[in-house]
Coordinates of C-alpha atoms and ligand atoms in Angstrom, one line a residue:
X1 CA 103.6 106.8 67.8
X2 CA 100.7 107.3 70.5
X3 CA 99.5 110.3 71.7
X4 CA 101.2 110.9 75.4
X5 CA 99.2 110.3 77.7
X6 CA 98.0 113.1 79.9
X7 CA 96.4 113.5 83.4
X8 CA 92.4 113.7 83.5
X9 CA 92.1 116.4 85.2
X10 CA 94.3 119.1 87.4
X11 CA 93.0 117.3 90.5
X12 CA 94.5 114.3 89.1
X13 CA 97.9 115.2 88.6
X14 CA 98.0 117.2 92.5
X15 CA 96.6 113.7 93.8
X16 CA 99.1 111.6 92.2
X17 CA 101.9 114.1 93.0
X18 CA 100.9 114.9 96.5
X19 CA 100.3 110.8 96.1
X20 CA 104.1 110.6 95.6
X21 CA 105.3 113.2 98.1
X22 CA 103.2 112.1 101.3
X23 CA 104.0 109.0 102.1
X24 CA 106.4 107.1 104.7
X25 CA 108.9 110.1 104.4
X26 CA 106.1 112.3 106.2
X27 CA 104.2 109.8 108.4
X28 CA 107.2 107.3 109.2
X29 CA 110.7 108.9 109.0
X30 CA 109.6 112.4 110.4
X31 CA 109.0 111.1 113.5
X32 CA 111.7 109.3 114.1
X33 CA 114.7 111.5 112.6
X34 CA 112.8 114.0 114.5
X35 CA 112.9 111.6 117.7
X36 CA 116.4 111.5 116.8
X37 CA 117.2 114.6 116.7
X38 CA 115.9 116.4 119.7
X39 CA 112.7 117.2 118.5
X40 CA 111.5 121.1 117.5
X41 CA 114.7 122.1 116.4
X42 CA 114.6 119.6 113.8
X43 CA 111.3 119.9 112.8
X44 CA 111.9 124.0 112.6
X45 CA 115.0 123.5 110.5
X46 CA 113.1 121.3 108.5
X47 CA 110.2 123.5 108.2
X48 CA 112.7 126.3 106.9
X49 CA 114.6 124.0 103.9
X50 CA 111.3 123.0 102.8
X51 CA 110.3 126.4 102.1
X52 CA 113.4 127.5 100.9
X53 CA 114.4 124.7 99.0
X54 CA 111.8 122.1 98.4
X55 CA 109.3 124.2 97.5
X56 CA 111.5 126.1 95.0
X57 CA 113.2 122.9 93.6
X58 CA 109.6 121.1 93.5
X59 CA 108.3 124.1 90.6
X60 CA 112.2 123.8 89.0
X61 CA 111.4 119.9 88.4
X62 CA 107.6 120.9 87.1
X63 CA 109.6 123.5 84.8
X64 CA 111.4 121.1 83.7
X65 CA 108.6 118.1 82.9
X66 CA 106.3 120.5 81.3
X67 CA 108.7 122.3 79.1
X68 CA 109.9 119.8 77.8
X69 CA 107.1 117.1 77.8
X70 CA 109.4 113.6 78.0
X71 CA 110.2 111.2 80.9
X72 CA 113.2 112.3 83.4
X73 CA 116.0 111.6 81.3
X74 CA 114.8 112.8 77.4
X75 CA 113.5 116.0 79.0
X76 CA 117.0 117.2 80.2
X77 CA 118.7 116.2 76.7
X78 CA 115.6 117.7 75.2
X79 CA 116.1 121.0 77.0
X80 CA 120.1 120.5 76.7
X81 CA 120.7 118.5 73.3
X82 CA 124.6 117.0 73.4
X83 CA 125.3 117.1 76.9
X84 CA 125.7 115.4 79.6
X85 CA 122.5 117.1 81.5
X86 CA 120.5 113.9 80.6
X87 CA 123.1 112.0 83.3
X88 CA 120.7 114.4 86.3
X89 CA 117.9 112.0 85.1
X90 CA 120.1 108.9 85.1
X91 CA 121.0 109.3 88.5
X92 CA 117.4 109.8 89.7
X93 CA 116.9 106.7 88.4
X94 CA 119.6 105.2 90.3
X95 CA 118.3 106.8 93.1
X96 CA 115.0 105.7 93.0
X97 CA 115.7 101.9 92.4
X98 CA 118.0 102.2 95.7
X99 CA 114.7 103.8 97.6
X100 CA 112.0 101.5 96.6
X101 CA 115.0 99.2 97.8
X102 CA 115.0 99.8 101.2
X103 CA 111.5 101.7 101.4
X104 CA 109.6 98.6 100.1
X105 CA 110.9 96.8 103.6
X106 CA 108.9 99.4 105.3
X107 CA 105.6 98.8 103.2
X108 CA 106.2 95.1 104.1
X109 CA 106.0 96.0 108.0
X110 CA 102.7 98.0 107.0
X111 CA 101.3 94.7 105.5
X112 CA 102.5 92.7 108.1
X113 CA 100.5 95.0 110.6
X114 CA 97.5 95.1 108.3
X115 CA 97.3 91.1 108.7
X116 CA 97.8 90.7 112.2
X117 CA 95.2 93.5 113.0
X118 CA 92.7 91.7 110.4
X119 CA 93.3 88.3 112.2
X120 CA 92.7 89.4 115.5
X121 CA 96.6 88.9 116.9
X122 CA 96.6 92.7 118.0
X123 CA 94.1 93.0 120.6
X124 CA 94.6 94.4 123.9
X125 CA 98.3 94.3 124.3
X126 CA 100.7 96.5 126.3
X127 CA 102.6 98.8 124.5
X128 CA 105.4 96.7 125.8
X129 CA 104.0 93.7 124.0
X130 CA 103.0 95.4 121.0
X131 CA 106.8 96.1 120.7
X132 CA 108.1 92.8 121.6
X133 CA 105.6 91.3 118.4
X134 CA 106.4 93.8 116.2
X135 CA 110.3 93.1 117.2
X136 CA 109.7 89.4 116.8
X137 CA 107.8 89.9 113.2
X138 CA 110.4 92.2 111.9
X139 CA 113.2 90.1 112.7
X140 CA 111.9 87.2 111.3
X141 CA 113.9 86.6 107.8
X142 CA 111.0 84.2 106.0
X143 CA 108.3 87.2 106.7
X144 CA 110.3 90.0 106.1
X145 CA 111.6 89.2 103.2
X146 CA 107.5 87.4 102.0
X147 CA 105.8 90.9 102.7
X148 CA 108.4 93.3 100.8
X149 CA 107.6 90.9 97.9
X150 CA 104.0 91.7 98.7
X151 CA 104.9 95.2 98.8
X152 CA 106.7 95.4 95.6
X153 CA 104.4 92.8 93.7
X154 CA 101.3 95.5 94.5
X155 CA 103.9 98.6 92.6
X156 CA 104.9 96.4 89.7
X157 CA 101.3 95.5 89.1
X158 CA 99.5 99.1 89.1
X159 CA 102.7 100.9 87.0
X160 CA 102.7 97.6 84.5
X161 CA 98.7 99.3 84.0
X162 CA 99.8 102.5 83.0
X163 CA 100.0 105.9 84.9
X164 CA 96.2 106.9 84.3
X165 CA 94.2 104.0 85.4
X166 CA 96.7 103.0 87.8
X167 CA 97.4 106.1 89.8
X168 CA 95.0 108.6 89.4
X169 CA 91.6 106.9 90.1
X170 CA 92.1 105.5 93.6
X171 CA 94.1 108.6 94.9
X172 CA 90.6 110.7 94.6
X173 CA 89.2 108.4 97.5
X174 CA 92.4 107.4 99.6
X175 CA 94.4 110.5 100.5
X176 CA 91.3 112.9 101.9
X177 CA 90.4 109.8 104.1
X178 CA 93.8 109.5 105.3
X179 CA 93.8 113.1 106.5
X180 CA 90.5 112.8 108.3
X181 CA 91.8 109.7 110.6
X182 CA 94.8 111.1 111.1
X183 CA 93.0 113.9 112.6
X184 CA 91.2 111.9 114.8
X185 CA 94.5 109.8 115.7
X186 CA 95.9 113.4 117.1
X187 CA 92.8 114.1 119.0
X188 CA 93.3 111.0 121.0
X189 CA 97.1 111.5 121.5
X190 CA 96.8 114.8 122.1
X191 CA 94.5 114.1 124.9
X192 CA 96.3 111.5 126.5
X193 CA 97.8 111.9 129.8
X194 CA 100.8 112.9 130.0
X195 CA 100.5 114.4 126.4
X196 CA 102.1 117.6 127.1
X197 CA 105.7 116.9 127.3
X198 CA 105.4 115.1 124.1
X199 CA 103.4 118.3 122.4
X200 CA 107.0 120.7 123.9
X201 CA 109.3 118.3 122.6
X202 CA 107.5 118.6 119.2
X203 CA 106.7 122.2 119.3
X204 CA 109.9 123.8 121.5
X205 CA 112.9 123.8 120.0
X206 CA 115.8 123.4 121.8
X207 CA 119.1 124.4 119.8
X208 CA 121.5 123.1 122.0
X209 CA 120.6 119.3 120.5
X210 CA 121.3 121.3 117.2
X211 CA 124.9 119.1 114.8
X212 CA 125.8 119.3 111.6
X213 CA 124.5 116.6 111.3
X214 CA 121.0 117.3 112.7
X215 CA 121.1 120.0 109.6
X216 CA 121.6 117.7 107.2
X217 CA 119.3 114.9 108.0
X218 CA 116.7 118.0 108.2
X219 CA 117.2 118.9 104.6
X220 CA 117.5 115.1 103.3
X221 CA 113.9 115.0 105.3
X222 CA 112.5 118.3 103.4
X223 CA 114.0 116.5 100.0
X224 CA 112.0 113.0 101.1
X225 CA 109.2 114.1 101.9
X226 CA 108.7 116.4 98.1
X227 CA 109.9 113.9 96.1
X228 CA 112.7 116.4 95.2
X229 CA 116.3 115.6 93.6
X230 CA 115.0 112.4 91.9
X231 CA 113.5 113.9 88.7
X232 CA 109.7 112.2 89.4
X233 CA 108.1 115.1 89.7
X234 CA 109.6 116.3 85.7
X235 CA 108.3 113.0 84.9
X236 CA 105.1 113.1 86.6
X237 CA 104.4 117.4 85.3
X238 CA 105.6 116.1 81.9
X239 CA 101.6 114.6 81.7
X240 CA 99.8 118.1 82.8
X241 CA 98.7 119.7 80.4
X242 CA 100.1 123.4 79.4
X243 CA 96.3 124.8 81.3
X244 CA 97.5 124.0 84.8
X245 CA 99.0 126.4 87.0
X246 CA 102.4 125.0 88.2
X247 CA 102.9 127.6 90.7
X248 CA 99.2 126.7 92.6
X249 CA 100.2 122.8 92.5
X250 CA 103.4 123.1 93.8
X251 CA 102.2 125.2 96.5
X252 CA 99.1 123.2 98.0
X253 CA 101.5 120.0 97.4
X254 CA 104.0 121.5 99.9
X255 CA 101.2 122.6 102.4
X256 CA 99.8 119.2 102.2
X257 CA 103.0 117.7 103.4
X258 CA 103.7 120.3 106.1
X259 CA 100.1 119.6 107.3
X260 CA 100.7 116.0 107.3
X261 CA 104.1 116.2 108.8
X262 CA 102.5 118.2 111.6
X263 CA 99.4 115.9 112.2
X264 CA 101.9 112.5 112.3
X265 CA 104.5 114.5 114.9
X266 CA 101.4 115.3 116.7
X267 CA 99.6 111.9 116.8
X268 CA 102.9 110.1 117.8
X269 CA 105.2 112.3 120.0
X270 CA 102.2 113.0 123.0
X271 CA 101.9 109.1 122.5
X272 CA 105.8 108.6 123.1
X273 CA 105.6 110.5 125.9
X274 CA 102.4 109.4 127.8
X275 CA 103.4 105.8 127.5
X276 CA 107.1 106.3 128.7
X277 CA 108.9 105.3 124.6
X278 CA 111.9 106.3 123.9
X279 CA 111.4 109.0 121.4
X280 CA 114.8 108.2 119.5
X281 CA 114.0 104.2 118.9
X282 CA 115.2 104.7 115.1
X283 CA 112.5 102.9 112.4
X284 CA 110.5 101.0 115.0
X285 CA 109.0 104.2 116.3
X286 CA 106.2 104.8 114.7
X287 CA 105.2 100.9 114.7
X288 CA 105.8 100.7 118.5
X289 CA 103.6 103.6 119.4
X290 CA 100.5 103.2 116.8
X291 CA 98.9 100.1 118.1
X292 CA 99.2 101.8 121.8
X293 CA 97.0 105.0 120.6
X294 CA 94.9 103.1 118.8
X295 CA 94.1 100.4 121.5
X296 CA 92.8 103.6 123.8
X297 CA 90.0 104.8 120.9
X298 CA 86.8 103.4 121.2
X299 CA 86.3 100.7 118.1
X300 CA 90.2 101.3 118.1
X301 CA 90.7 98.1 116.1
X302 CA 88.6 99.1 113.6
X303 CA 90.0 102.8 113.4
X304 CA 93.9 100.9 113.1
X305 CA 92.9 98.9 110.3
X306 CA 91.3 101.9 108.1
X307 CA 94.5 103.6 109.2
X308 CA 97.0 100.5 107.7
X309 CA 94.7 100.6 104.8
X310 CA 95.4 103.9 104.1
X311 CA 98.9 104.5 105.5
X312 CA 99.5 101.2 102.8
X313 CA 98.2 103.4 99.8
X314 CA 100.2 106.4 101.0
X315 CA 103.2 104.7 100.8
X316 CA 102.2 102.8 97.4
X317 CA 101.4 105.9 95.7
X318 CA 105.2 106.8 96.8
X319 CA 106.4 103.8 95.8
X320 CA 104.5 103.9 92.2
X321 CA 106.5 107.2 91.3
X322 CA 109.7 105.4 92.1
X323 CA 109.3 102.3 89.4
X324 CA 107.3 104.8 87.2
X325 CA 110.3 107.1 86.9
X326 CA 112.4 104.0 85.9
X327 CA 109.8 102.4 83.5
X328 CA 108.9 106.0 82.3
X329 CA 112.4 106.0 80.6
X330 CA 113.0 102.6 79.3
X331 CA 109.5 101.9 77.8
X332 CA 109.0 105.5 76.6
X333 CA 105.3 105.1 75.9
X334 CA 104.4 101.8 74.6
X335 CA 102.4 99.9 76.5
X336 CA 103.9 96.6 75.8
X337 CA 107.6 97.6 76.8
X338 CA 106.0 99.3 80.1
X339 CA 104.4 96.0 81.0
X340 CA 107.6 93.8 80.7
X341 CA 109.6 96.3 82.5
X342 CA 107.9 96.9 85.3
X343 CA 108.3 93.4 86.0
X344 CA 112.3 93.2 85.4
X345 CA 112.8 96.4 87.3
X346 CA 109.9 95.7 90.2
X347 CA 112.2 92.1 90.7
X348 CA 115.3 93.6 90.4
X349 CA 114.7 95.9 92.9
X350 CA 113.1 93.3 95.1
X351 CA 115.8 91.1 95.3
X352 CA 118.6 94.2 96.0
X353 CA 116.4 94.9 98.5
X354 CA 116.4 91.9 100.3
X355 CA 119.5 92.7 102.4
X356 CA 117.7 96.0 104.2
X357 CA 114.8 93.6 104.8
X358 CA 117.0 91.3 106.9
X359 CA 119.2 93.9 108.1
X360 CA 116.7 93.9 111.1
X361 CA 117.5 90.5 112.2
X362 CA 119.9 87.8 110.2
X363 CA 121.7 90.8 109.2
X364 CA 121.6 93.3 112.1
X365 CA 125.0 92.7 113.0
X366 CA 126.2 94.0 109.3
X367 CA 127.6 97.1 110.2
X368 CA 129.1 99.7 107.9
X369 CA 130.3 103.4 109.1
X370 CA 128.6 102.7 112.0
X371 CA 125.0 102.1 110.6
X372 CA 123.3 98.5 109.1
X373 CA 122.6 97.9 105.5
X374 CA 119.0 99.9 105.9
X375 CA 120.1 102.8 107.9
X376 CA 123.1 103.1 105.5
X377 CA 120.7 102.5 102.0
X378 CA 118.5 105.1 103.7
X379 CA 121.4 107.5 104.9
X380 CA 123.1 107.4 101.3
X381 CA 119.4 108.6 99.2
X382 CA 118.4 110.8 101.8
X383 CA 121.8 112.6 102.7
X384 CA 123.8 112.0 99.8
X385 CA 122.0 111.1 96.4
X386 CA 118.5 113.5 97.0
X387 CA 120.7 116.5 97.7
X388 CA 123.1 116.1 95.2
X389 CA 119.8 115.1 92.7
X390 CA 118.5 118.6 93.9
X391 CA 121.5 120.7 93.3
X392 CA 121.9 119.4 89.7
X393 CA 118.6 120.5 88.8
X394 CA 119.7 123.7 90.8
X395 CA 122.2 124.3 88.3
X396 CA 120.6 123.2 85.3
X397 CA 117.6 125.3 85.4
X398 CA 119.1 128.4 85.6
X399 CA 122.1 127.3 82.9
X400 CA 119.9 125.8 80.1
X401 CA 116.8 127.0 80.2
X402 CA 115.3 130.8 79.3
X403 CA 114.4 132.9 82.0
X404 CA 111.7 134.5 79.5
X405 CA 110.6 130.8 78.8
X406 CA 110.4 129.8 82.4
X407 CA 108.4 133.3 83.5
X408 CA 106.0 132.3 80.6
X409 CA 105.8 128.2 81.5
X410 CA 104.8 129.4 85.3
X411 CA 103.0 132.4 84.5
X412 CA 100.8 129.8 82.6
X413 CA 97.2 129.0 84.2
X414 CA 97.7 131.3 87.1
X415 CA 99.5 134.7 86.1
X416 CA 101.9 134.6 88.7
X417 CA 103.4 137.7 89.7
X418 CA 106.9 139.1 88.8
X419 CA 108.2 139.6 91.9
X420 CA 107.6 136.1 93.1
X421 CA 109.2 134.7 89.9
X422 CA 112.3 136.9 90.6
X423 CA 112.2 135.5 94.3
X424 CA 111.9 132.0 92.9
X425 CA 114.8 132.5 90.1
X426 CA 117.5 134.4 93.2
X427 CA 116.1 131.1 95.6
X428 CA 117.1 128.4 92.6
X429 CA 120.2 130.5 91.3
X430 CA 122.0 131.6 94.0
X431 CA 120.5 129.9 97.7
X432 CA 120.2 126.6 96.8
X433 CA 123.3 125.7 95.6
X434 CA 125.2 127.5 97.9
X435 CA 123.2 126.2 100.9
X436 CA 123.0 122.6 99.7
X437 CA 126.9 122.5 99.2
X438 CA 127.9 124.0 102.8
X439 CA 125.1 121.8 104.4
X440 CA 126.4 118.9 102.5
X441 CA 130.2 119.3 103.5
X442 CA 129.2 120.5 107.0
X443 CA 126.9 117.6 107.7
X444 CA 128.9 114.8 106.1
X445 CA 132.3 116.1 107.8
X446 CA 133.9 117.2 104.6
X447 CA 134.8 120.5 106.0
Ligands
LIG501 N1 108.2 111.5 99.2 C1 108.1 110.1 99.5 C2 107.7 109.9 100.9 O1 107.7 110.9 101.7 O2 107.4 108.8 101.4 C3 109.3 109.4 99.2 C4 109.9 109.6 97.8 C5 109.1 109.2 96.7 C6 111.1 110.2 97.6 C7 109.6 109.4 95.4 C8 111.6 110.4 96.4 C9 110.9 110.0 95.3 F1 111.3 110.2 94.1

């Protein structure tokens, strides 16, 4: 058998990692969960699960990968030989497949943008106009349906290459020139007038607007946006090598996403607000408000289609961990096997996806506990499947594996201090499961 193949270099494996956490969870959902739900109270609760449980479940799933060196399912029956433990990797699996599902439809809309900004269809609209064509586009089952193909096709062909070549190289380039527009993109809104109110509603928070259910949609978010509960990231540590510091990664991955999260609520709700939007439109949002901003930049065209370019990679690099995971398992190495079944998978997933795609037009009126086939797809991995993901590996860390072990596998690369190990060990142990179940029962109206 082949050597494994490993990343090139540390800044490699943060790319392609931070490649897989920032994506449409940060740029796309925040905004509009937050718009949802009332604004700074959600993105303060948010804030607070993704430092008390992302960031600690994010270094359990590195743990995990680098200990035991194997794709997400052989690295829990590794670790646990004869027991069901390998099932936690199963149902990441499962859970990805349902993701790239319904995320996929979102990529589409990105390409669909990308084309009609290219071609010259998006020039000096109204905002009102910008969301009547984007409604139009969206709704349209032919199109739709063509550019989540599109969106899928470009996954299956970079994971059929292989995890080096494919994800690694182009990362280097794409994500710190998605961080520099987006910078300029909150400069404009920010300035805008009329930008204040949307800056409080951000920035304020107002409990009152506080459910259970706002709770739980804020730790499905924090779980979205890492990657967390879905076993990619024991997958994707599985190929660092034992020099890296696990601790360091984990920690510049989840200040990354905060940054991120922070620029994309700051480039869209000043915008919602200046142009009189509805801040709790639902997917739309951020598709609604972009063109708007962009249309008052100078050369604004020209700044949206380097922004479509790069919001597409963002979400691709997302959408490569999700079929990698998958194709990770099933081809375990060889290069042959990965090829073919990144193809059956990539189609599968496709055509199971094709019901979210339409569920914004032919399908709209499909309605199930209240919410269309892509609310409910979305609803069931971010509420349902991520947490329960998350507090598997929860439990598993501190049942199967050595604390010893694990204060040596972290300690490794950046001699992290006891203390913070301990803090880490009492957050996985003890918090997490604890606060995952109440949140879970609470939100979903179990208790
Ligand atoms: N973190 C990705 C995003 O924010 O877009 C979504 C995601 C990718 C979630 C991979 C889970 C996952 F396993």
């Amino acid at each position: 058998m082949s050597q494994r193949e490993q990343w090139s270099s540390k800044l490699g494996f943060i790319l392609a990692a931070a490649g897989s956490a920032i994506g449409l969870g940060a740029i796309w959902k925040f905004p509009y969960t937050a718009g949802q739900n009332g604004g700074g109270a959600f993105f303060l609760i948010f804030i607070l699960f993704t430092l008390l449980l992302g960031l600690p479940l994010l270094l359990a799933e590195f743990s995990i990968g680098r200990t035991a060196q194997s794709n997400a399912v052989d690295s829990y029956r590794k670790i646990a030989p004869n027991s069901k433990w390998h099932w936690v990797g199963i149902l990441g699996m499962i859970t990805s497949f349902i993701l790239l599902s319904f995320y996929s439809v979102i990529g589409g809309w990105i390409v669909v943008y990308l084309f009609k900004a290219l071609t010259g269809q998006m020039n000096g609209l109204t905002s009102d106009q910008y969301a009547e064509v984007f409604g139009a586009t969206i709704s349209s089952p032919l199109t739709s349906v063509f550019v989540q193909f599109l969106f899928i096709l470009m996954t299956i062909i970079v994971v059929a290459k292989g995890i080096q070549k494919g994800i690694e190289l182009a990362s280097k380039i794409m994500m710190p020139a998605l961080f520099i527009l987006f910078f300029i993109l909150v400069i404009r809104a920010v300035t805008l007038d009329g930008a204040m109110e949307g800056i409080i509603f951000l920035l304020q928070p107002d409990f009152s607007k506080v459910t259970s259910q706002t709770i739980l949609e804020a730790m499905g978010q924090s779980f979205f946006t890492l990657s967390v509960g879905v076993s990619v990231m024991v997958t994707y540590s599985s190929y660092l090598p034992k020099s890296q510091s696990l601790p360091r990664s984990a920690f510049s991955i989840v200040g990354m996403n905060i940054f991120i999260v922070l620029l994309a609520g700051l480039a869209i709700f000043p915008a919602v607000f200046a142009f009189d939007l509805e801040p709790g439109a639902g997917p739309v949002l951020l598709f609604n408000v972009l063109p708007t901003v962009f249309s008052q930049l100078p050369f604004g065209m020209l700044f949206f289609i380097a922004f479509l370019i790069l919001f597409l990679f963002a979400a691709l690099t997302s959408a490569f961990s999700m079929l990698e995971i998958i194709v990770s398992v099933i081809s375990k190495g060889d290069a042959a096997l990965r090829k073919k079944w990144s193809w059956i998978i990539g189609l599968a997933i496709f055509i199971c996806g094709v019901p979210s795609a339409l569920s914004f037009g032919i399908l709209s009126d499909v309605v199930l506990f209240d919410k269309t086939i892509f609310d409910l797809a979305d609803f069931a991995v971010s509420n349902v499947l991520l947490p329960i993901g998350a507090l598997l590996i929860a439990l598993f860390v501190p049942a199967r594996m050595k604390k010893t072990a694990l204060y040596e596998e972290l300690k490794l690369g950046s001699g992290l201090k006891k203390g913070l190990f301990e803090a880490w060990f009492i957050l996985i142990r003890y918090v997490a499961p604890i606060l995952i179940i109440a949140v879970m029962l609470d939100g979903l109206g179990l208790f």
